């Protein structure tokens, strides 16, 4: 797939996906979301990629939501399909075996906020603003916001954000656990890269297993404790386990192939 709406760049084993519709506040049209899904899916089997950063072009917006101009005339069937297709994209991110960081460089509204929620970690610039303004448009969030926001900040705070539609600035987002850390705009990408570089120096197999176990806490089909037992046992059969434990006993740094 050739990309019209995103930029991709792989450097030092980190794939950066930049949402590239700056003149439209990086609004997420349907094609753009498919491009993100394609890039994330391809990264799963790309040995040169060990982690992913998603950010927005420019300094004003990460993504100001789904593209209102695109969906304003959708029928019930089209609206349902839009949401279903979006959910697939966001599940692809959430279930990525390689850690995905949202580097939130401005407005993250509606689908933009939901995109950050599907990522494993969220780092924000000081000018970041989060919000779920969908009910102003006569719809609830359709890309998982009603579920993942509750998981991340709890029911009371999620309902406050969803029902008031008030934006949450970076400091408040940090305070309520919506973001992991806040940086200046200038440092957002470099600090995000630094943190992701540290993560990806660790066992790729164990990283994948942690993500899988944590995700299973939130799925009704799986018991997360059972997933953990299975993943823990399976780790004993991996070369990462041999390397990690040997390195500890030999008093050296483990080398997981970076
Ligand atoms: N969908 C489609 N286009 C969007 C958009 C969206 N979600 N968000 C912004 N844009 C477009 C604007 O229509 C405008 O396009 P134009 O220049 O062709 O008129 C352009 O991006 C710039 O936005 P503008 O509103 O002029 O910038 P601003 O700095 O005054 O305001 C926001 C920024 C983010 C506060 C404002 O754009 C906004 O409220 N966006 C919609 C947020 C929303 O409701 N998201 C949920 C969607 S489900």
mmCIF file of C-alpha atoms and ligand atoms in Angstrom:
data_model
loop_
_atom_site.group_PDB
_atom_site.id
_atom_site.type_symbol
_atom_site.label_atom_id
_atom_site.label_comp_id
_atom_site.label_asym_id
_atom_site.label_seq_id
_atom_site.Cartn_x
_atom_site.Cartn_y
_atom_site.Cartn_z
ATOM 1 C CA UNK A 1 0.000 0.000 0.000
ATOM 2 C CA UNK A 2 1.389 3.445 -0.842
ATOM 3 C CA UNK A 3 0.680 6.054 1.816
ATOM 4 C CA UNK A 4 -1.050 9.356 1.010
ATOM 5 C CA UNK A 5 -1.793 10.521 4.555
ATOM 6 C CA UNK A 6 1.034 9.315 6.750
ATOM 7 C CA UNK A 7 4.813 9.449 6.680
ATOM 8 C CA UNK A 8 6.874 6.512 7.867
ATOM 9 C CA UNK A 9 10.507 6.382 8.831
ATOM 10 C CA UNK A 10 12.550 3.659 10.497
ATOM 11 C CA UNK A 11 15.688 4.649 12.376
ATOM 12 C CA UNK A 12 17.513 2.826 15.160
ATOM 13 C CA UNK A 13 14.866 0.086 15.101
ATOM 14 C CA UNK A 14 12.048 2.567 15.771
ATOM 15 C CA UNK A 15 9.315 3.044 13.197
ATOM 16 C CA UNK A 16 7.855 6.553 13.380
ATOM 17 C CA UNK A 17 4.419 7.001 11.868
ATOM 18 C CA UNK A 18 3.563 10.676 11.350
ATOM 19 C CA UNK A 19 -0.050 11.605 10.650
ATOM 20 C CA UNK A 20 0.414 14.038 7.820
ATOM 21 C CA UNK A 21 -2.661 16.193 7.260
ATOM 22 C CA UNK A 22 -1.423 19.294 9.031
ATOM 23 C CA UNK A 23 -3.808 21.649 7.186
ATOM 24 C CA UNK A 24 -6.745 19.579 8.492
ATOM 25 C CA UNK A 25 -5.419 19.293 12.047
ATOM 26 C CA UNK A 26 -4.362 15.749 11.135
ATOM 27 C CA UNK A 27 -8.011 14.635 11.068
ATOM 28 C CA UNK A 28 -8.286 10.885 10.649
ATOM 29 C CA UNK A 29 -10.022 9.970 7.424
ATOM 30 C CA UNK A 30 -10.827 6.340 6.696
ATOM 31 C CA UNK A 31 -7.959 5.862 4.254
ATOM 32 C CA UNK A 32 -5.498 7.334 6.766
ATOM 33 C CA UNK A 33 -6.529 4.827 9.411
ATOM 34 C CA UNK A 34 -6.066 1.981 6.938
ATOM 35 C CA UNK A 35 -2.574 3.298 6.225
ATOM 36 C CA UNK A 36 -1.732 3.259 9.950
ATOM 37 C CA UNK A 37 -3.078 -0.278 10.204
ATOM 38 C CA UNK A 38 -0.980 -1.343 7.220
ATOM 39 C CA UNK A 39 2.199 0.209 8.665
ATOM 40 C CA UNK A 40 1.644 -1.324 12.114
ATOM 41 C CA UNK A 41 0.770 -4.736 10.647
ATOM 42 C CA UNK A 42 3.852 -4.770 8.406
ATOM 43 C CA UNK A 43 6.041 -3.779 11.355
ATOM 44 C CA UNK A 44 5.056 -6.992 13.155
ATOM 45 C CA UNK A 45 7.126 -9.056 10.706
ATOM 46 C CA UNK A 46 9.850 -6.503 10.049
ATOM 47 C CA UNK A 47 13.015 -7.428 11.926
ATOM 48 C CA UNK A 48 14.377 -3.914 11.577
ATOM 49 C CA UNK A 49 11.500 -2.571 13.711
ATOM 50 C CA UNK A 50 11.405 -3.169 17.480
ATOM 51 C CA UNK A 51 9.124 -0.304 18.537
ATOM 52 C CA UNK A 52 6.724 2.241 17.064
ATOM 53 C CA UNK A 53 6.027 5.938 17.690
ATOM 54 C CA UNK A 54 2.864 7.564 16.373
ATOM 55 C CA UNK A 55 2.795 11.363 16.213
ATOM 56 C CA UNK A 56 1.241 14.193 14.216
ATOM 57 C CA UNK A 57 2.801 16.556 11.702
ATOM 58 C CA UNK A 58 3.342 20.116 12.897
ATOM 59 C CA UNK A 59 2.978 21.525 16.387
ATOM 60 C CA UNK A 60 -0.779 22.117 16.684
ATOM 61 C CA UNK A 61 -2.371 18.700 16.472
ATOM 62 C CA UNK A 62 -1.713 15.047 17.038
ATOM 63 C CA UNK A 63 -5.113 14.398 15.435
ATOM 64 C CA UNK A 64 -8.275 16.482 15.901
ATOM 65 C CA UNK A 65 -10.575 13.519 15.457
ATOM 66 C CA UNK A 66 -12.224 11.552 12.722
ATOM 67 C CA UNK A 67 -12.720 13.542 9.528
ATOM 68 C CA UNK A 68 -16.073 15.239 10.118
ATOM 69 C CA UNK A 69 -16.354 16.323 6.483
ATOM 70 C CA UNK A 70 -15.985 12.710 5.398
ATOM 71 C CA UNK A 71 -18.590 11.131 7.681
ATOM 72 C CA UNK A 72 -21.175 13.922 7.986
ATOM 73 C CA UNK A 73 -23.440 12.334 5.361
ATOM 74 C CA UNK A 74 -22.937 8.700 6.305
ATOM 75 C CA UNK A 75 -25.946 6.391 6.671
ATOM 76 C CA UNK A 76 -26.504 4.068 9.632
ATOM 77 C CA UNK A 77 -24.804 1.252 7.709
ATOM 78 C CA UNK A 78 -21.843 3.437 6.756
ATOM 79 C CA UNK A 79 -21.490 4.729 10.308
ATOM 80 C CA UNK A 80 -21.485 1.177 11.639
ATOM 81 C CA UNK A 81 -18.898 0.118 9.082
ATOM 82 C CA UNK A 82 -16.736 3.163 9.843
ATOM 83 C CA UNK A 83 -16.706 2.255 13.528
ATOM 84 C CA UNK A 84 -16.085 -1.446 12.908
ATOM 85 C CA UNK A 85 -13.183 -0.765 10.541
ATOM 86 C CA UNK A 86 -11.754 1.756 13.007
ATOM 87 C CA UNK A 87 -11.933 -0.766 15.816
ATOM 88 C CA UNK A 88 -9.851 -3.177 13.745
ATOM 89 C CA UNK A 89 -7.165 -0.523 13.291
ATOM 90 C CA UNK A 90 -7.086 0.318 16.977
ATOM 91 C CA UNK A 91 -6.992 -3.363 17.992
ATOM 92 C CA UNK A 92 -4.043 -3.846 15.612
ATOM 93 C CA UNK A 93 -2.210 -1.124 17.537
ATOM 94 C CA UNK A 94 -3.250 -2.359 20.977
ATOM 95 C CA UNK A 95 -2.267 -5.939 20.117
ATOM 96 C CA UNK A 96 1.005 -4.993 18.436
ATOM 97 C CA UNK A 97 3.725 -7.272 19.736
ATOM 98 C CA UNK A 98 6.084 -4.308 19.442
ATOM 99 C CA UNK A 99 5.486 -1.443 21.878
ATOM 100 C CA UNK A 100 3.621 1.546 20.457
ATOM 101 C CA UNK A 101 4.035 5.028 21.926
ATOM 102 C CA UNK A 102 1.760 7.974 21.146
ATOM 103 C CA UNK A 103 3.841 11.167 21.104
ATOM 104 C CA UNK A 104 1.013 13.650 21.490
ATOM 105 C CA UNK A 105 2.095 17.005 20.079
ATOM 106 C CA UNK A 106 -1.082 19.092 20.331
ATOM 107 C CA UNK A 107 -4.818 18.423 20.033
ATOM 108 C CA UNK A 108 -5.817 14.783 20.501
ATOM 109 C CA UNK A 109 -9.570 15.017 20.151
ATOM 110 C CA UNK A 110 -12.222 12.426 19.396
ATOM 111 C CA UNK A 111 -10.654 9.687 17.272
ATOM 112 C CA UNK A 112 -7.262 11.338 17.892
ATOM 113 C CA UNK A 113 -7.676 10.821 21.633
ATOM 114 C CA UNK A 114 -8.921 7.287 20.997
ATOM 115 C CA UNK A 115 -5.837 6.610 18.894
ATOM 116 C CA UNK A 116 -3.617 7.578 21.827
ATOM 117 C CA UNK A 117 -5.653 5.283 24.098
ATOM 118 C CA UNK A 118 -4.944 2.289 21.853
ATOM 119 C CA UNK A 119 -1.188 2.906 22.154
ATOM 120 C CA UNK A 120 0.732 1.245 24.974
ATOM 121 C CA UNK A 121 2.229 4.463 26.356
ATOM 122 C CA UNK A 122 1.327 8.125 25.942
ATOM 123 C CA UNK A 123 3.849 10.975 26.118
ATOM 124 C CA UNK A 124 2.583 14.509 25.681
ATOM 125 C CA UNK A 125 4.002 17.909 24.849
ATOM 126 C CA UNK A 126 3.106 20.777 27.180
ATOM 127 C CA UNK A 127 0.578 22.108 24.627
ATOM 128 C CA UNK A 128 -1.225 18.768 24.246
ATOM 129 C CA UNK A 129 -4.982 18.806 24.759
ATOM 130 C CA UNK A 130 -7.091 15.687 25.051
ATOM 131 C CA UNK A 131 -10.840 15.433 24.681
ATOM 132 C CA UNK A 132 -13.821 13.470 23.471
ATOM 133 C CA UNK A 133 -16.129 16.102 21.947
ATOM 134 C CA UNK A 134 -18.222 13.633 19.942
ATOM 135 C CA UNK A 135 -21.510 14.274 21.744
ATOM 136 C CA UNK A 136 -21.388 17.830 20.408
ATOM 137 C CA UNK A 137 -21.803 16.225 16.988
ATOM 138 C CA UNK A 138 -24.638 13.948 18.063
ATOM 139 C CA UNK A 139 -22.623 10.725 18.259
ATOM 140 C CA UNK A 140 -20.818 8.814 20.981
ATOM 141 C CA UNK A 141 -17.138 7.977 20.418
ATOM 142 C CA UNK A 142 -16.833 5.191 17.839
ATOM 143 C CA UNK A 143 -13.197 4.103 17.992
ATOM 144 C CA UNK A 144 -13.113 2.514 21.436
ATOM 145 C CA UNK A 145 -13.073 5.684 23.552
ATOM 146 C CA UNK A 146 -15.919 4.657 25.844
ATOM 147 C CA UNK A 147 -14.032 1.476 26.718
ATOM 148 C CA UNK A 148 -10.343 2.357 26.788
ATOM 149 C CA UNK A 149 -10.797 5.709 28.544
ATOM 150 C CA UNK A 150 -12.529 3.862 31.391
ATOM 151 C CA UNK A 151 -9.671 1.342 31.479
ATOM 152 C CA UNK A 152 -7.031 4.061 31.667
ATOM 153 C CA UNK A 153 -8.510 6.790 33.879
ATOM 154 C CA UNK A 154 -11.437 5.016 35.596
ATOM 155 C CA UNK A 155 -15.190 5.327 35.146
ATOM 156 C CA UNK A 156 -15.741 8.624 36.991
ATOM 157 C CA UNK A 157 -13.054 10.557 35.153
ATOM 158 C CA UNK A 158 -13.896 8.918 31.826
ATOM 159 C CA UNK A 159 -17.558 9.889 32.116
ATOM 160 C CA UNK A 160 -16.558 13.424 33.055
ATOM 161 C CA UNK A 161 -14.410 13.735 29.915
ATOM 162 C CA UNK A 162 -17.024 12.052 27.708
ATOM 163 C CA UNK A 163 -20.030 13.971 29.037
ATOM 164 C CA UNK A 164 -18.613 17.455 29.619
ATOM 165 C CA UNK A 165 -16.464 17.353 26.428
ATOM 166 C CA UNK A 166 -14.051 19.627 28.307
ATOM 167 C CA UNK A 167 -10.494 19.339 27.053
ATOM 168 C CA UNK A 168 -7.853 17.986 29.387
ATOM 169 C CA UNK A 169 -4.518 19.780 29.252
ATOM 170 C CA UNK A 170 -1.177 17.987 29.524
ATOM 171 C CA UNK A 171 -0.688 18.595 33.248
ATOM 172 C CA UNK A 172 -4.176 17.393 34.113
ATOM 173 C CA UNK A 173 -3.690 14.418 31.779
ATOM 174 C CA UNK A 174 -0.550 13.559 33.734
ATOM 175 C CA UNK A 175 -2.369 14.000 37.040
ATOM 176 C CA UNK A 176 -5.173 11.590 36.085
ATOM 177 C CA UNK A 177 -2.881 9.021 34.472
ATOM 178 C CA UNK A 178 -4.014 9.702 30.929
ATOM 179 C CA UNK A 179 -0.395 10.308 29.917
ATOM 180 C CA UNK A 180 2.796 8.801 31.239
ATOM 181 C CA UNK A 181 5.012 11.896 31.009
ATOM 182 C CA UNK A 182 4.975 15.468 29.715
ATOM 183 C CA UNK A 183 7.823 17.151 27.816
ATOM 184 C CA UNK A 184 8.390 20.440 26.035
ATOM 185 C CA UNK A 185 7.329 20.414 22.369
ATOM 186 C CA UNK A 186 10.983 20.488 21.328
ATOM 187 C CA UNK A 187 11.866 17.453 23.427
ATOM 188 C CA UNK A 188 8.766 15.331 22.879
ATOM 189 C CA UNK A 189 10.115 13.154 20.089
ATOM 190 C CA UNK A 190 13.673 12.834 21.394
ATOM 191 C CA UNK A 191 12.465 11.925 24.903
ATOM 192 C CA UNK A 192 9.925 9.472 23.494
ATOM 193 C CA UNK A 193 12.666 7.865 21.410
ATOM 194 C CA UNK A 194 14.949 7.666 24.436
ATOM 195 C CA UNK A 195 12.321 5.840 26.447
ATOM 196 C CA UNK A 196 11.371 3.519 23.613
ATOM 197 C CA UNK A 197 15.055 2.747 22.911
ATOM 198 C CA UNK A 198 15.423 1.594 26.498
ATOM 199 C CA UNK A 199 12.329 -0.601 26.256
ATOM 200 C CA UNK A 200 13.361 -2.240 22.977
ATOM 201 C CA UNK A 201 16.783 -3.153 24.328
ATOM 202 C CA UNK A 202 14.979 -5.724 26.498
ATOM 203 C CA UNK A 203 13.703 -9.153 25.464
ATOM 204 C CA UNK A 204 11.392 -8.760 22.433
ATOM 205 C CA UNK A 205 9.675 -12.026 23.304
ATOM 206 C CA UNK A 206 9.008 -11.013 26.904
ATOM 207 C CA UNK A 207 7.790 -7.567 25.748
ATOM 208 C CA UNK A 208 5.315 -9.285 23.451
ATOM 209 C CA UNK A 209 4.208 -11.533 26.309
ATOM 210 C CA UNK A 210 3.693 -8.630 28.724
ATOM 211 C CA UNK A 211 1.534 -6.806 26.168
ATOM 212 C CA UNK A 212 -0.488 -9.960 25.558
ATOM 213 C CA UNK A 213 -1.020 -10.650 29.269
ATOM 214 C CA UNK A 214 -2.047 -7.056 30.021
ATOM 215 C CA UNK A 215 -4.439 -6.980 27.061
ATOM 216 C CA UNK A 216 -6.056 -10.184 28.262
ATOM 217 C CA UNK A 217 -6.974 -8.485 31.535
ATOM 218 C CA UNK A 218 -9.498 -6.563 29.462
ATOM 219 C CA UNK A 219 -10.889 -9.259 27.179
ATOM 220 C CA UNK A 220 -13.849 -11.399 28.088
ATOM 221 C CA UNK A 221 -12.617 -14.343 25.958
ATOM 222 C CA UNK A 222 -9.453 -14.852 28.017
ATOM 223 C CA UNK A 223 -8.514 -15.093 31.661
ATOM 224 C CA UNK A 224 -5.447 -12.893 32.071
ATOM 225 C CA UNK A 225 -4.063 -15.046 34.891
ATOM 226 C CA UNK A 226 -4.221 -18.120 32.653
ATOM 227 C CA UNK A 227 -2.562 -16.162 29.839
ATOM 228 C CA UNK A 228 0.221 -15.207 32.246
ATOM 229 C CA UNK A 229 0.789 -18.830 33.303
ATOM 230 C CA UNK A 230 0.967 -19.904 29.649
ATOM 231 C CA UNK A 231 3.256 -17.040 28.566
ATOM 232 C CA UNK A 232 5.525 -17.481 31.598
ATOM 233 C CA UNK A 233 5.958 -21.188 30.890
ATOM 234 C CA UNK A 234 6.551 -20.647 27.190
ATOM 235 C CA UNK A 235 9.263 -18.081 27.909
ATOM 236 C CA UNK A 236 11.415 -20.867 29.362
ATOM 237 C CA UNK A 237 11.742 -22.304 25.853
ATOM 238 C CA UNK A 238 13.109 -19.121 24.286
ATOM 239 C CA UNK A 239 16.629 -17.961 23.521
ATOM 240 C CA UNK A 240 15.752 -14.603 25.149
ATOM 241 C CA UNK A 241 15.248 -16.429 28.454
ATOM 242 C CA UNK A 242 18.588 -18.234 28.107
ATOM 243 C CA UNK A 243 20.341 -14.973 27.286
ATOM 244 C CA UNK A 244 18.606 -12.931 30.018
ATOM 245 C CA UNK A 245 19.281 -15.389 32.815
ATOM 246 C CA UNK A 246 22.842 -16.196 31.640
ATOM 247 C CA UNK A 247 23.684 -12.487 31.446
ATOM 248 C CA UNK A 248 22.490 -11.957 35.011
ATOM 249 C CA UNK A 249 24.515 -14.888 36.343
ATOM 250 C CA UNK A 250 27.585 -13.847 34.340
ATOM 251 C CA UNK A 251 27.218 -10.260 35.625
ATOM 252 C CA UNK A 252 26.966 -8.749 32.136
ATOM 253 C CA UNK A 253 24.302 -6.824 30.205
ATOM 254 C CA UNK A 254 21.939 -9.045 28.265
ATOM 255 C CA UNK A 255 22.162 -8.791 24.505
ATOM 256 C CA UNK A 256 18.790 -9.224 22.860
ATOM 257 C CA UNK A 257 20.063 -8.583 19.358
ATOM 258 C CA UNK A 258 19.978 -4.808 19.096
HETATM 259 N N1 LIG B 1 -12.480 16.769 10.753
HETATM 260 C C1 LIG B 1 -12.339 17.440 9.597
HETATM 261 N N2 LIG B 1 -11.681 18.613 9.494
HETATM 262 C C2 LIG B 1 -11.142 19.121 10.618
HETATM 263 C C3 LIG B 1 -11.264 18.466 11.868
HETATM 264 C C4 LIG B 1 -11.960 17.233 11.905
HETATM 265 N N3 LIG B 1 -12.100 16.541 13.038
HETATM 266 N N4 LIG B 1 -10.635 19.212 12.806
HETATM 267 C C5 LIG B 1 -10.149 20.294 12.160
HETATM 268 N N5 LIG B 1 -10.448 20.233 10.842
HETATM 269 C C6 LIG B 1 -10.115 21.197 9.787
HETATM 270 C C7 LIG B 1 -10.990 22.440 9.861
HETATM 271 O O1 LIG B 1 -12.224 22.214 9.244
HETATM 272 C C8 LIG B 1 -10.120 23.441 9.114
HETATM 273 O O2 LIG B 1 -10.230 23.165 7.738
HETATM 274 P P1 LIG B 1 -10.346 24.409 6.686
HETATM 275 O O3 LIG B 1 -9.092 25.186 6.872
HETATM 276 O O4 LIG B 1 -10.449 23.731 5.359
HETATM 277 O O5 LIG B 1 -11.559 25.174 7.099
HETATM 278 C C9 LIG B 1 -8.720 23.040 9.530
HETATM 279 O O6 LIG B 1 -8.795 21.677 9.973
HETATM 280 C C10 LIG B 1 -8.154 23.880 10.654
HETATM 281 O O7 LIG B 1 -9.051 23.789 11.761
HETATM 282 P P2 LIG B 1 -9.628 25.080 12.523
HETATM 283 O O8 LIG B 1 -10.898 24.664 13.201
HETATM 284 O O9 LIG B 1 -9.686 26.258 11.598
HETATM 285 O O10 LIG B 1 -8.455 25.325 13.591
HETATM 286 P P3 LIG B 1 -8.575 25.988 15.022
HETATM 287 O O11 LIG B 1 -7.178 26.185 15.493
HETATM 288 O O12 LIG B 1 -9.478 27.174 14.986
HETATM 289 O O13 LIG B 1 -9.314 24.891 15.944
HETATM 290 C C11 LIG B 1 -9.720 22.674 16.805
HETATM 291 C C12 LIG B 1 -8.690 23.658 16.223
HETATM 292 C C13 LIG B 1 -9.023 21.325 16.932
HETATM 293 C C14 LIG B 1 -10.171 23.153 18.188
HETATM 294 C C15 LIG B 1 -10.930 22.587 15.872
HETATM 295 O O14 LIG B 1 -10.471 22.321 14.549
HETATM 296 C C16 LIG B 1 -11.918 21.494 16.224
HETATM 297 O O15 LIG B 1 -12.704 21.679 17.146
HETATM 298 N N6 LIG B 1 -11.932 20.375 15.478
HETATM 299 C C17 LIG B 1 -12.904 19.327 15.587
HETATM 300 C C18 LIG B 1 -12.715 18.534 16.869
HETATM 301 C C19 LIG B 1 -13.770 17.442 16.966
HETATM 302 O O16 LIG B 1 -14.936 17.673 17.142
HETATM 303 N N7 LIG B 1 -13.284 16.197 16.866
HETATM 304 C C20 LIG B 1 -14.110 15.038 16.998
HETATM 305 C C21 LIG B 1 -14.459 14.483 15.666
HETATM 306 S S1 LIG B 1 -15.434 13.015 15.853
#
